[in-house]
Short mmCIF file of C-alpha atoms in Angstrom, two decimals:
data_model
loop_
_atom_site.label_atom_id
_atom_site.label_comp_id
_atom_site.label_asym_id
_atom_site.label_seq_id
_atom_site.Cartn_x
_atom_site.Cartn_y
_atom_site.Cartn_z
CA MET A 335 75.86 -76.81 96.86
CA GLU A 336 75.85 -74.88 93.75
CA PHE A 337 73.89 -71.72 93.45
CA TYR A 338 70.48 -71.79 91.10
CA LEU A 339 67.46 -69.69 90.73
CA LEU A 340 64.49 -71.32 92.15
CA ASN A 341 61.44 -71.22 89.96
CA GLN A 342 57.83 -72.36 89.73
CA THR A 343 59.18 -74.94 87.41
CA ASN A 344 61.95 -76.37 89.93
CA ILE A 345 60.57 -75.49 93.37
CA ILE A 346 58.79 -78.33 94.01
CA GLY A 347 61.33 -80.64 92.92
CA TYR A 348 63.73 -78.82 95.19
CA LEU A 349 62.07 -79.30 98.46
CA GLN A 350 61.30 -83.01 97.98
CA SER A 351 65.06 -82.95 98.06
CA LEU A 352 65.48 -81.61 101.57
CA PRO A 353 65.54 -83.54 105.02
CA GLY A 354 62.26 -82.79 106.85
CA SER A 355 60.10 -81.72 103.93
CA PRO A 356 57.37 -84.38 104.73
CA LEU A 357 56.90 -82.68 108.28
CA ARG A 358 55.34 -80.06 105.95
CA PHE A 359 53.17 -81.57 102.85
CA SER A 360 51.91 -85.03 103.54
CA SER A 361 52.37 -85.31 99.61
CA PHE A 362 54.14 -83.13 96.58
CA ASP A 363 51.65 -84.51 94.42
CA ASN A 364 49.28 -81.23 94.61
CA LEU A 365 51.44 -78.60 95.25
CA GLU A 366 50.87 -75.42 93.91
CA VAL A 367 53.07 -72.51 93.26
CA GLN A 368 52.50 -69.00 93.21
CA GLU A 369 55.12 -66.53 92.88
CA ILE A 370 55.34 -63.05 94.55
CA ASN A 371 56.28 -60.21 92.24
CA ASP A 372 55.96 -56.65 94.95
CA GLY A 373 59.36 -57.49 95.98
CA ASN A 374 62.00 -55.50 94.81
CA MET A 375 65.50 -57.47 96.12
CA ASN A 376 64.30 -60.88 95.97
CA TYR A 377 62.29 -63.60 94.66
CA ALA A 378 59.54 -65.31 96.71
CA PHE A 379 57.10 -68.16 96.16
CA ILE A 380 53.42 -70.03 97.93
CA VAL A 381 53.72 -73.04 97.79
CA THR A 382 50.54 -75.01 99.15
CA ASN A 383 48.78 -78.24 98.94
CA THR A 384 45.74 -77.57 97.13
CA LEU A 385 43.85 -80.86 99.48
CA ASP A 386 45.23 -79.28 102.53
CA SER A 387 45.65 -74.76 102.49
CA ASN A 388 46.91 -75.82 106.17
CA GLN A 389 50.01 -76.83 104.55
CA SER A 390 51.76 -74.00 103.25
CA VAL A 391 55.11 -72.46 103.07
CA PHE A 392 56.72 -69.22 101.99
CA VAL A 393 59.95 -69.63 100.03
CA LYS A 394 62.54 -66.64 100.01
CA GLN A 395 66.21 -66.82 97.84
CA ALA A 396 68.08 -64.00 97.39
CA PRO A 397 69.90 -63.85 93.44
CA PRO A 398 73.37 -62.34 92.90
CA TYR A 399 71.60 -59.08 92.13
CA ILE A 400 68.97 -57.04 93.05
CA LYS A 401 65.78 -58.45 91.31
CA VAL A 402 63.64 -55.32 90.07
CA LEU A 403 67.15 -54.43 88.08
CA GLY A 404 68.35 -57.50 86.76
CA GLU A 405 71.44 -58.78 87.11
CA ASP A 406 73.28 -55.43 85.61
CA TRP A 407 72.58 -53.85 88.97
CA PRO A 408 75.12 -57.04 90.79
CA LEU A 409 74.60 -57.13 94.39
CA THR A 410 75.48 -60.30 97.35
CA ARG A 411 74.11 -62.57 98.68
CA GLN A 412 75.11 -61.51 102.11
CA ARG A 413 71.84 -59.99 102.57
CA MET A 414 70.49 -63.64 102.90
CA THR A 415 73.17 -64.75 105.63
CA ALA A 416 72.13 -61.32 107.40
CA GLU A 417 68.82 -62.54 106.88
CA ILE A 418 69.20 -65.73 108.77
CA ASN A 419 71.19 -64.53 111.34
CA ALA A 420 68.84 -61.57 112.28
CA LEU A 421 65.25 -64.11 112.39
CA SER A 422 67.89 -66.76 114.51
CA TYR A 423 68.50 -64.30 117.12
CA GLN A 424 64.77 -62.31 117.18
CA SER A 425 63.09 -65.96 117.39
CA SER A 426 65.53 -66.37 120.61
CA VAL A 427 63.79 -62.93 122.28
CA CYS A 428 60.70 -62.22 120.58
CA PRO A 429 59.94 -65.99 119.45
CA GLU A 430 55.68 -64.74 119.45
CA MET A 431 56.18 -62.04 116.52
CA VAL A 432 58.97 -63.76 114.28
CA PRO A 433 57.43 -66.40 111.77
CA ASP A 434 59.08 -69.64 112.03
CA VAL A 435 61.87 -71.26 110.17
CA TYR A 436 61.51 -74.24 108.69
CA TYR A 437 64.75 -75.14 106.88
CA GLN A 438 67.41 -72.55 105.73
CA SER A 439 70.88 -72.86 103.24
CA GLU A 440 73.34 -70.43 102.89
CA SER A 441 74.83 -71.88 99.90
CA LEU A 442 71.40 -71.14 97.77
CA SER A 443 70.18 -68.54 99.59
CA VAL A 444 67.12 -69.51 100.31
CA LEU A 445 64.76 -69.18 103.35
CA ILE A 446 61.70 -71.51 104.17
CA MET A 447 59.09 -70.09 106.79
CA GLN A 448 55.69 -70.39 107.84
CA ASN A 449 53.18 -68.80 105.37
CA LEU A 450 51.32 -66.17 107.29
CA ASN A 451 48.13 -66.57 104.96
CA GLN A 452 46.01 -65.08 107.98
CA HIS A 453 47.23 -61.44 108.39
CA ALA A 454 47.94 -59.05 106.19
CA ILE A 455 50.68 -56.19 105.69
CA LEU A 456 50.53 -53.39 107.92
CA ARG A 457 50.92 -50.58 105.41
CA THR A 458 47.56 -51.71 103.28
CA GLU A 459 45.81 -52.11 106.43
CA LEU A 460 46.79 -48.73 107.68
CA ILE A 461 45.67 -46.96 104.14
CA GLN A 462 42.23 -48.97 104.57
CA CYS A 463 41.68 -47.27 108.12
CA ARG A 464 41.67 -50.37 110.33
CA TYR A 465 41.53 -49.92 114.03
CA LEU A 466 44.82 -53.02 115.40
CA PRO A 467 43.92 -52.38 119.14
CA ARG A 468 47.94 -54.34 119.94
CA LEU A 469 49.93 -52.91 117.05
CA ALA A 470 51.64 -50.72 120.43
CA GLU A 471 52.01 -52.77 122.16
CA ASP A 472 53.59 -55.87 120.18
CA LEU A 473 55.73 -53.96 118.09
CA SER A 474 57.25 -52.11 121.20
CA THR A 475 57.96 -55.59 122.57
CA PHE A 476 59.51 -56.25 119.78
CA LEU A 477 61.63 -53.08 119.65
CA ALA A 478 62.52 -53.53 123.53
CA GLU A 479 63.57 -57.32 123.24
CA THR A 480 65.16 -57.36 120.32
CA LEU A 481 67.37 -53.86 120.73
CA PHE A 482 67.97 -54.54 124.87
CA TYR A 483 69.00 -58.00 124.97
CA SER A 484 72.03 -57.16 121.90
CA SER A 485 73.34 -53.94 123.37
CA ASP A 486 76.08 -53.53 125.80
CA PHE A 487 73.90 -53.37 128.38
CA ALA A 488 72.65 -57.56 128.52
CA LEU A 489 76.28 -58.75 126.26
CA PRO A 490 78.98 -59.43 127.97
CA SER A 491 81.82 -56.85 126.31
CA ALA A 492 83.59 -59.49 124.36
CA GLU A 493 80.43 -61.18 123.02
CA LYS A 494 79.17 -57.76 121.47
CA LYS A 495 81.83 -56.84 120.04
CA VAL A 496 81.79 -60.35 118.25
CA MET A 497 78.17 -59.77 117.12
CA VAL A 498 78.92 -56.42 115.67
CA ASN A 499 81.68 -57.99 113.45
CA LYS A 500 79.79 -60.88 112.81
CA SER A 501 76.86 -58.44 111.06
CA GLY A 502 78.47 -55.82 108.91
CA ASN A 503 76.40 -56.68 106.07
CA GLN A 504 77.96 -53.82 104.39
CA ASP A 505 76.47 -54.14 101.15
CA MET A 506 73.10 -53.29 102.11
CA CYS A 507 74.59 -50.43 104.59
CA LYS A 508 75.53 -49.27 101.29
CA ILE A 509 72.20 -48.99 100.31
CA THR A 510 71.00 -47.10 103.13
CA GLU A 511 73.68 -45.02 103.08
CA ASP A 512 73.33 -43.97 99.93
CA PHE A 513 69.21 -44.17 98.92
CA VAL A 514 68.20 -42.49 102.46
CA PHE A 515 70.93 -40.38 103.69
CA THR A 516 72.90 -39.22 100.28
CA TYR A 517 70.82 -39.42 97.12
CA PRO A 518 67.72 -37.77 98.13
CA PHE A 519 69.49 -34.45 99.40
CA GLU A 520 71.51 -33.91 96.21
CA HIS A 521 69.14 -33.79 93.08
CA HIS A 522 70.49 -37.45 92.19
CA GLU A 523 69.80 -38.74 88.86
CA MET A 524 67.87 -41.97 91.24
CA ASN A 525 65.61 -39.83 92.98
CA ASP A 526 62.04 -39.56 91.90
CA TYR A 527 60.08 -36.37 92.19
CA ASN A 528 56.19 -35.66 91.87
CA PRO A 529 55.65 -33.38 88.98
CA ALA A 530 53.56 -31.13 90.91
CA LEU A 531 56.04 -30.92 93.74
CA THR A 532 57.32 -27.07 93.24
CA GLN A 533 61.62 -26.54 93.18
CA SER A 534 61.42 -24.45 95.68
CA VAL A 535 60.12 -26.89 98.18
CA ILE A 536 62.85 -29.12 96.88
CA ASP A 537 65.08 -26.47 97.15
CA SER A 538 64.12 -25.71 100.88
CA VAL A 539 65.29 -29.53 101.64
CA GLN A 540 67.85 -29.99 99.34
CA LYS A 541 69.98 -26.46 99.39
CA GLU A 542 69.03 -25.52 102.94
CA PRO A 543 73.12 -25.77 104.64
CA ASN A 544 71.27 -26.73 108.26
CA VAL A 545 68.80 -29.56 106.69
CA ARG A 546 71.41 -30.71 104.47
CA ALA A 547 74.22 -30.39 107.98
CA HIS A 548 72.26 -32.39 110.13
CA VAL A 549 71.28 -35.16 107.58
CA ALA A 550 74.97 -35.60 107.01
CA GLN A 551 75.19 -36.14 111.19
CA MET A 552 72.45 -38.36 111.35
CA LYS A 553 74.09 -40.52 108.30
CA TYR A 554 77.42 -40.09 110.77
CA VAL A 555 75.57 -42.02 113.43
CA PHE A 556 74.47 -44.41 110.87
CA MET A 557 77.72 -45.51 109.96
CA ASN A 558 79.19 -45.09 113.53
CA LYS A 559 76.72 -46.21 116.24
CA PRO A 560 76.22 -50.16 116.55
CA GLU A 561 74.43 -50.00 119.30
CA ALA A 562 72.75 -53.03 119.06
CA LEU A 563 71.64 -55.61 115.85
CA LEU A 564 68.78 -53.99 114.28
CA HIS A 565 65.76 -55.26 111.63
CA GLY A 566 67.50 -52.10 109.34
CA ASP A 567 64.55 -51.74 107.31
CA LEU A 568 61.41 -51.93 109.79
CA HIS A 569 59.06 -50.09 107.08
CA THR A 570 55.08 -50.59 107.64
CA SER A 571 55.29 -52.92 105.10
CA SER A 572 57.91 -55.30 106.81
CA VAL A 573 54.89 -55.87 109.76
CA MET A 574 52.06 -58.44 108.89
CA VAL A 575 49.30 -58.01 111.30
CA ASN A 576 45.55 -59.14 112.58
CA PRO A 577 43.76 -58.06 114.94
CA ARG A 578 45.45 -60.35 117.46
CA GLN A 579 48.35 -60.63 116.10
CA THR A 580 51.95 -59.06 114.47
CA PHE A 581 54.67 -60.24 113.09
CA VAL A 582 57.88 -58.57 112.06
CA ILE A 583 59.31 -59.89 108.73
CA ASP A 584 62.15 -59.52 105.99
CA PRO A 585 65.82 -58.59 108.12
CA GLU A 586 67.89 -58.78 105.43
CA PHE A 587 68.88 -55.01 105.69
CA SER A 588 69.92 -56.19 109.41
CA PHE A 589 73.29 -55.10 110.31
CA ALA A 590 74.66 -53.64 114.92
CA GLY A 591 73.49 -49.84 114.61
CA PRO A 592 71.89 -47.08 116.11
CA MET A 593 68.93 -48.31 118.38
CA GLY A 594 67.31 -45.04 117.16
CA PHE A 595 67.29 -46.04 113.22
CA ASP A 596 64.46 -49.44 113.89
CA ILE A 597 62.50 -46.96 116.07
CA GLY A 598 62.94 -44.14 113.68
CA ALA A 599 61.69 -45.81 110.73
CA LEU A 600 58.88 -47.50 111.65
CA ILE A 601 57.80 -43.66 113.75
CA ALA A 602 58.65 -42.27 110.15
CA ASN A 603 55.82 -44.49 108.19
CA LEU A 604 53.26 -44.17 110.52
CA TYR A 605 53.64 -40.51 110.14
CA LEU A 606 53.60 -40.75 106.23
CA ASN A 607 50.29 -42.52 107.10
CA TYR A 608 49.04 -40.04 109.28
CA PHE A 609 49.50 -37.32 106.27
CA SER A 610 47.43 -39.62 104.34
CA HIS A 611 44.38 -39.29 106.37
CA ALA A 612 45.07 -35.76 107.77
CA HIS A 613 43.86 -34.04 104.38
CA GLN A 614 40.48 -35.00 104.53
CA PRO A 615 37.42 -33.42 107.43
CA LEU A 616 35.28 -36.35 107.53
CA ALA A 617 35.03 -37.93 111.18
CA GLY A 618 36.30 -40.81 110.27
CA SER A 619 39.24 -40.03 108.83
CA VAL A 620 39.42 -37.24 111.76
CA HIS A 621 39.29 -40.23 114.48
CA TYR A 622 41.66 -42.16 112.68
CA SER A 623 44.34 -39.70 112.07
CA GLN A 624 44.21 -39.26 115.89
CA TRP A 625 44.72 -42.96 116.59
CA LEU A 626 47.42 -42.88 114.87
CA LEU A 627 49.16 -40.14 116.49
CA GLN A 628 48.37 -42.13 119.86
CA THR A 629 49.65 -45.20 118.61
CA ILE A 630 53.21 -43.71 117.80
CA ASP A 631 52.61 -41.91 121.30
CA ASP A 632 51.96 -45.49 123.06
CA LEU A 633 54.49 -46.96 120.93
CA TRP A 634 57.32 -45.04 121.91
CA SER A 635 56.21 -44.28 125.53
CA LYS A 636 55.28 -48.33 125.91
CA PHE A 637 58.85 -48.75 124.24
CA GLU A 638 60.74 -46.59 126.47
CA ALA A 639 59.07 -48.35 129.72
CA LYS A 640 60.04 -51.80 128.75
CA PHE A 641 63.35 -51.38 127.64
CA LEU A 642 63.91 -49.53 130.98
CA SER A 643 62.24 -52.12 132.80
CA LEU A 644 64.67 -54.99 130.87
CA TRP A 645 67.46 -53.20 131.87
CA SER A 646 66.70 -52.68 135.43
CA GLU A 647 66.00 -56.33 135.64
CA HIS A 648 69.03 -57.74 134.10
CA GLU A 649 71.68 -55.51 136.25
CA GLN A 650 70.10 -56.87 139.13
CA SER A 651 69.57 -60.46 138.34
CA ALA A 652 73.60 -59.89 136.89
CA ASN A 653 74.25 -57.99 140.09
CA VAL A 654 76.54 -55.94 138.01
CA ALA A 655 75.53 -52.66 136.17
CA PHE A 656 76.98 -51.33 132.98
CA MET A 657 78.31 -48.06 134.61
CA GLY A 658 79.69 -49.47 137.80
CA LYS A 659 78.74 -49.18 141.31
CA ASP A 660 76.15 -46.33 142.10
CA LEU A 661 77.58 -44.63 145.36
CA THR A 662 74.54 -41.57 145.24
CA GLY A 663 72.08 -43.94 144.62
CA CYS A 664 70.45 -41.70 141.66
CA SER A 665 73.55 -42.34 139.31
CA HIS A 666 72.06 -45.33 137.48
CA GLN A 667 68.67 -43.62 137.21
CA THR A 668 70.38 -40.57 135.68
CA PHE A 669 72.37 -42.12 133.14
CA ARG A 670 69.22 -44.19 131.99
CA HIS A 671 67.55 -41.22 131.48
CA VAL A 672 70.33 -39.76 129.80
CA PHE A 673 70.65 -42.40 127.47
CA ILE A 674 67.07 -42.84 126.43
CA GLU A 675 66.73 -38.91 126.10
CA GLN A 676 69.66 -39.45 123.12
CA VAL A 677 67.68 -42.44 122.24
CA LEU A 678 64.38 -40.12 121.05
CA SER A 679 66.69 -37.95 119.51
CA ASP A 680 68.35 -40.19 116.96
CA THR A 681 64.53 -41.90 116.61
CA LEU A 682 63.41 -38.45 115.35
CA GLY A 683 65.93 -37.50 113.37
CA PHE A 684 65.87 -40.90 111.67
CA ALA A 685 62.27 -40.39 111.07
CA ALA A 686 62.92 -37.58 109.67
CA CYS A 687 65.47 -38.85 106.69
CA LYS A 688 63.60 -42.19 106.28
CA MET A 689 60.27 -38.86 105.15
CA ILE A 690 61.97 -37.09 103.18
CA ARG A 691 63.70 -40.07 101.27
CA ARG A 692 60.31 -41.69 100.98
CA ILE A 693 59.41 -38.13 98.99
CA LEU A 694 62.36 -37.09 97.46
CA GLY A 695 64.12 -40.20 96.66
CA VAL A 696 64.11 -43.66 94.41
CA ALA A 697 61.42 -45.32 96.87
CA LYS A 698 57.73 -43.90 97.19
CA VAL A 699 54.92 -45.27 99.67
CA ALA A 700 51.86 -46.63 98.55
CA ASP A 701 49.74 -43.99 101.38
CA PHE A 702 51.01 -41.24 98.90
CA MET A 703 50.70 -42.78 95.14
CA GLN A 704 47.38 -44.01 96.39
CA PHE A 705 46.00 -40.39 95.42
CA GLU A 706 46.19 -40.37 91.61
CA ASP A 707 45.78 -36.48 91.89
CA GLN A 708 49.17 -34.86 91.72
CA CYS A 709 48.86 -31.97 93.28
CA LEU A 710 46.71 -33.37 95.95
CA ARG A 711 50.07 -35.61 96.52
CA ALA A 712 52.10 -32.60 96.37
CA LYS A 713 50.22 -30.47 99.21
CA LEU A 714 50.33 -33.49 101.27
CA GLU A 715 54.42 -34.36 100.44
CA THR A 716 54.66 -30.68 101.02
CA GLN A 717 53.55 -30.82 104.40
CA ALA A 718 55.59 -33.87 105.60
CA LEU A 719 58.73 -32.36 104.57
CA LYS A 720 58.38 -29.15 106.21
CA MET A 721 57.38 -31.52 109.52
CA ALA A 722 60.38 -33.87 108.92
CA THR A 723 62.98 -30.29 108.26
CA THR A 724 61.73 -29.02 111.50
CA MET A 725 61.66 -32.33 113.94
CA LEU A 726 65.20 -33.01 112.11
CA VAL A 727 66.55 -29.51 112.81
CA ASN A 728 64.86 -29.73 116.47
CA ARG A 729 65.29 -33.34 117.29
CA GLN A 730 67.42 -32.12 120.27
CA ALA A 731 64.61 -29.61 122.13
CA TYR A 732 61.98 -32.33 122.35
CA THR A 733 61.76 -34.59 125.45
CA ASN A 734 58.64 -36.64 124.24
CA ILE A 735 56.39 -37.85 121.18
CA ALA A 736 53.33 -35.54 122.23
CA ASP A 737 55.26 -32.49 121.66
CA VAL A 738 56.44 -34.32 118.07
CA ASN A 739 52.68 -35.22 117.86
CA GLU A 740 51.81 -31.71 118.03
CA LEU A 741 53.91 -30.64 115.48
CA ALA A 742 52.00 -33.04 113.28
CA GLU A 743 48.49 -31.56 113.93
CA SER A 744 50.05 -28.16 113.53
CA VAL A 745 51.38 -29.51 110.08
CA SER A 746 48.60 -30.66 109.18
CA SER A 747 46.26 -28.50 109.90
CA ASP A 748 47.67 -26.45 106.67
CA ILE A 749 46.22 -29.06 104.09
CA LEU A 750 43.01 -28.53 105.15
CA LYS A 751 43.06 -24.53 104.46
#
């Protein structure tokens, strides 16, 4: 099928032409189309039967350019193929946290999915101080299962190599390489600085050789460590939640990369949200800030336990170990411990880079941008940058998240002074 763009006028006709569409809609006579305009890359629509709101779908289409920048910024539609493949994989290993896909078309770069109208964007809920008792449990499960089952510990060597070759997603990886690991650290014209953020603070990142060297290390790891099939952009706006259920969405940046990148991206956004609350001495804000730190701790500890459990169970059931026979009885355990330590180190390094890019780079987060007072925002940004650079250069010294949380508390205490 020749590619064309869907819009509010032609989308109902397109849906009506698809096989199986009546399974979603009892009739096409009373459909309402709502365009969703908050995405940067793609077009998105919600189509609902006005006579029965339960009959509703979410439609997403990738144009051959970056939507918000227009045709002057071409981008291949490979990202939709990557998202289709990622959703298929994620639903096979963690179906309870992936939206149902009703139809997919690589030729039109279209996905038609479950409309998560009973859920809210996680970032919004965190900004509004909503407690989500299942968050750490659910996200640690998603991370453990998607990362383990696409790793060399679960897949035969040949199958893993095929997966890596299939999941290159070069264009989206290049965007990450530029906008996460390069531009924010070189005073690039694409960067966007808070006018109240002092030049000395910016220079403490961009002109500090030790910081730059460690960022380059993380960029190299990102480019050369295909450990597992990643979501690739797992921030708090890529998660939909309610008190009972969690969904992970939008894996268009999916590729085979280092496990710590997905975990680090999520933790980075939770720490940024932490700083957005920690500046307030109110009892409610203090309590919520502590809940956030506990959630980060739980997220890592639960991920570690689940990942190691999957690893052990898989080797027992397959009766074969990745490292071969254990002649001492403790070699397997030692290797797993060393491996998880490295994943933690990578996680902290990537989290630091993600925090910095959200402050010095082009893509900001609503957690900070909600504050109209630029001086207050600059104070929060300064403290977050201080934590990120400290965490980055010392990432191999941390053996648990509790110590990183202590760093966050120590840095944030300066905000109240």
